[in-house]
């Protein structure tokens, strides 16, 4: 069953974040991930939800594949590069 990595990012250093994005993109591809949403404008259409500054949704083949990506050496390097560039909230959810 497909799984979705949902990421809310707040960028503090745009130049350093570009380095993170390149490393993350490489890691995502290496673990079979596919971007579905990547930084497009977000608009609340119902409720009190405050839209995130940046929203990313990545599809993986399974929750296990998403976790393998997250724990991979490739993505650990990306997270290290992101350390002072952005703060993130991230979750994984199984699809239907």
XYZ file of N, CA and C in Angstrom:
288
model
N 0.839 -1.172 0.000
C 0.000 0.000 0.000
C 0.891 1.244 0.000
N 0.562 2.220 -0.819
C 1.328 3.460 -0.905
C 1.314 4.185 0.435
N 2.324 5.002 0.652
C 2.422 5.822 1.855
C 2.851 7.220 1.441
N 2.497 8.178 2.276
C 2.763 9.578 1.951
C 3.515 10.242 3.082
N 4.619 10.852 2.734
C 5.399 11.656 3.652
C 4.882 13.084 3.504
N 4.402 13.657 4.590
C 3.846 15.005 4.576
C 4.776 15.882 5.402
N 5.266 16.949 4.793
C 6.288 17.783 5.415
C 5.846 19.235 5.417
N 5.937 19.846 6.586
C 5.711 21.271 6.744
C 7.070 21.885 7.062
N 7.517 22.827 6.241
C 8.838 23.414 6.435
C 8.745 24.923 6.621
N 9.603 25.411 7.495
C 9.764 26.852 7.679
C 11.236 27.151 7.421
N 11.507 27.879 6.365
C 12.871 28.126 5.911
C 13.432 29.368 6.592
N 14.609 29.217 7.200
C 15.305 30.342 7.808
C 16.462 30.853 6.935
N 17.067 29.964 6.168
C 18.213 30.323 5.317
C 17.989 29.710 3.934
N 17.490 30.528 3.009
C 17.112 30.028 1.679
C 18.292 29.434 0.918
N 19.459 30.028 1.038
C 20.627 29.528 0.304
C 21.036 28.141 0.819
N 21.094 27.979 2.123
C 21.436 26.673 2.693
C 20.335 25.654 2.413
N 19.087 26.098 2.388
C 17.966 25.196 2.111
C 18.065 24.622 0.699
N 18.602 25.366 -0.241
C 18.786 24.850 -1.607
C 19.718 23.644 -1.610
N 20.736 23.670 -0.771
C 21.649 22.520 -0.659
C 20.884 21.314 -0.109
N 20.100 21.544 0.941
C 19.274 20.477 1.501
C 18.349 19.888 0.440
N 17.671 20.754 -0.319
C 16.722 20.276 -1.328
C 17.385 19.352 -2.335
N 18.582 19.693 -2.780
C 19.281 18.836 -3.748
C 19.616 17.481 -3.135
N 20.118 17.490 -1.908
C 20.454 16.233 -1.241
C 19.201 15.400 -0.977
N 18.131 16.050 -0.534
C 16.879 15.340 -0.258
C 16.302 14.745 -1.526
N 16.327 15.498 -2.607
C 15.788 15.011 -3.877
C 16.512 13.746 -4.325
N 17.824 13.732 -4.183
C 18.613 12.553 -4.548
C 18.242 11.363 -3.670
N 18.095 11.598 -2.360
C 17.743 10.519 -1.433
C 16.329 10.004 -1.700
N 15.405 10.893 -1.950
C 14.029 10.489 -2.237
C 13.984 9.589 -3.464
N 14.665 9.992 -4.521
C 14.687 9.186 -5.749
C 15.339 7.826 -5.501
N 16.403 7.794 -4.700
C 17.119 6.544 -4.432
C 16.244 5.527 -3.696
N 15.263 6.001 -2.950
C 14.392 5.112 -2.184
C 12.988 5.013 -2.777
N 12.862 5.381 -4.043
C 11.617 5.166 -4.774
C 10.533 6.193 -4.516
N 10.883 7.319 -3.894
C 9.894 8.349 -3.618
C 9.582 9.193 -4.845
N 8.370 9.737 -4.864
C 7.927 10.603 -5.957
C 7.254 11.826 -5.365
N 7.749 12.999 -5.744
C 7.116 14.236 -5.263
C 5.713 14.362 -5.845
N 4.747 14.676 -4.989
C 3.387 14.981 -5.421
C 3.108 16.469 -5.251
N 3.642 17.042 -4.181
C 3.525 18.473 -3.894
C 4.896 18.933 -3.437
N 5.322 20.074 -3.957
C 6.648 20.540 -3.579
C 6.700 22.068 -3.581
N 6.247 22.654 -2.488
C 6.408 24.088 -2.313
C 5.406 24.953 -3.046
N 4.345 24.383 -3.585
C 3.326 25.191 -4.269
C 2.569 26.023 -3.237
N 1.963 27.119 -3.649
C 1.183 27.940 -2.711
C 0.074 27.112 -2.055
N -0.153 27.359 -0.761
C -1.159 26.650 0.019
C -2.231 27.652 0.431
N -3.478 27.241 0.320
C -4.602 28.118 0.651
C -5.602 27.344 1.509
N -5.967 27.901 2.643
C -6.998 27.298 3.485
C -8.359 27.589 2.877
N -9.162 26.555 2.680
C -10.506 26.767 2.134
C -11.599 26.457 3.152
N -11.214 25.883 4.306
C -12.191 25.642 5.364
C -11.464 25.534 6.692
N -12.056 26.051 7.726
C -11.526 25.914 9.074
C -10.449 26.930 9.408
N -9.792 26.682 10.547
C -8.793 27.608 11.092
C -7.358 27.177 10.826
N -7.170 26.282 9.898
C -5.847 25.755 9.610
C -4.954 26.864 9.066
N -3.844 27.125 9.722
C -2.875 28.099 9.235
C -1.994 27.400 8.205
N -2.002 27.875 6.969
C -1.206 27.199 5.946
C 0.286 27.268 6.267
N 0.995 26.171 6.040
C 2.442 26.191 6.268
C 3.134 27.072 5.236
N 4.293 27.548 5.608
C 5.112 28.334 4.680
C 5.443 27.508 3.436
N 5.793 26.247 3.670
C 6.158 25.348 2.572
C 5.619 23.964 2.898
N 4.919 23.352 1.957
C 4.352 22.022 2.135
C 4.903 21.105 1.052
N 5.342 19.921 1.482
C 5.873 18.924 0.553
C 5.165 17.604 0.849
N 4.720 16.908 -0.193
C 4.138 15.576 -0.048
C 4.874 14.652 -1.018
N 5.388 13.560 -0.466
C 6.151 12.587 -1.256
C 5.478 11.232 -1.120
N 5.255 10.562 -2.236
C 4.664 9.227 -2.235
C 5.768 8.175 -2.266
N 5.626 7.165 -1.409
C 6.505 6.002 -1.403
C 5.640 4.765 -1.603
N 6.252 3.653 -1.920
C 5.510 2.412 -2.140
C 4.880 1.868 -0.865
N 5.458 2.231 0.305
C 4.947 1.728 1.580
C 5.470 2.610 2.713
N 4.874 2.431 3.891
C 5.375 3.133 5.080
C 6.812 2.699 5.348
N 7.088 1.421 5.165
C 8.439 0.904 5.397
C 9.449 1.576 4.470
N 9.092 1.765 3.203
C 9.999 2.425 2.254
C 10.242 3.876 2.663
N 9.212 4.549 3.147
C 9.372 5.937 3.603
C 10.306 5.998 4.811
N 10.169 5.043 5.711
C 11.046 5.014 6.887
C 12.486 4.661 6.503
N 12.645 3.767 5.523
C 13.996 3.456 5.039
C 14.647 4.703 4.459
N 13.882 5.468 3.688
C 14.398 6.734 3.157
C 14.818 7.642 4.309
N 13.927 7.826 5.279
C 14.196 8.770 6.362
C 15.447 8.382 7.149
N 15.663 7.098 7.379
C 16.801 6.614 8.158
C 18.055 6.368 7.327
N 17.988 6.634 6.023
C 19.110 6.318 5.132
C 20.299 7.260 5.342
N 21.494 6.787 5.019
C 22.672 7.656 5.088
C 22.524 8.888 4.183
N 21.880 8.704 3.046
C 21.698 9.821 2.112
C 20.827 10.920 2.722
N 19.744 10.516 3.380
C 18.877 11.541 3.957
C 19.435 12.082 5.268
N 20.205 11.282 5.982
C 20.883 11.819 7.172
C 21.811 12.965 6.777
N 22.492 12.826 5.646
C 23.353 13.914 5.155
C 22.526 15.143 4.806
N 21.365 14.932 4.209
C 20.482 16.054 3.880
C 19.995 16.742 5.155
N 19.617 15.957 6.158
C 19.149 16.550 7.424
C 20.250 17.358 8.092
N 21.468 16.876 8.011
C 22.604 17.611 8.569
C 22.776 18.947 7.841
N 22.642 18.943 6.525
C 22.756 20.179 5.736
C 21.620 21.149 6.052
N 20.493 20.628 6.473
C 19.315 21.443 6.764
C 19.341 22.031 8.167
N 20.246 21.577 9.001
C 20.238 21.867 10.423
C 19.922 23.328 10.779
N 20.553 24.295 10.181
C 20.299 25.703 10.476
C 19.550 26.407 9.352
N 19.109 25.648 8.378
C 18.442 26.232 7.203
C 16.933 26.261 7.333
N 16.358 25.256 8.026
C 14.898 25.160 8.100
C 14.493 24.298 9.283
N 13.291 24.541 9.764
C 12.693 23.651 10.759
C 11.543 22.923 10.076
N 11.313 21.687 10.488
C 10.309 20.861 9.812
C 9.472 20.073 10.786
N 8.229 19.855 10.382
C 7.356 18.855 10.960
C 7.127 17.841 9.849
N 7.235 16.564 10.178
C 7.133 15.537 9.148
C 6.362 14.346 9.706
N 5.476 13.803 8.875
C 4.779 12.590 9.268
C 4.638 11.688 8.060
N 4.393 10.413 8.352
C 4.136 9.449 7.286
C 2.789 8.813 7.558
N 2.032 8.609 6.484
C 0.698 8.024 6.613
C 0.490 7.036 5.479
N -0.132 5.906 5.794
C -0.447 4.918 4.774
C -1.636 5.365 3.940
N -1.622 5.016 2.676
C -2.709 5.360 1.762
C -3.820 4.325 1.801
N -4.800 4.525 0.924
C -5.931 3.592 0.847
C -5.876 2.827 -0.449
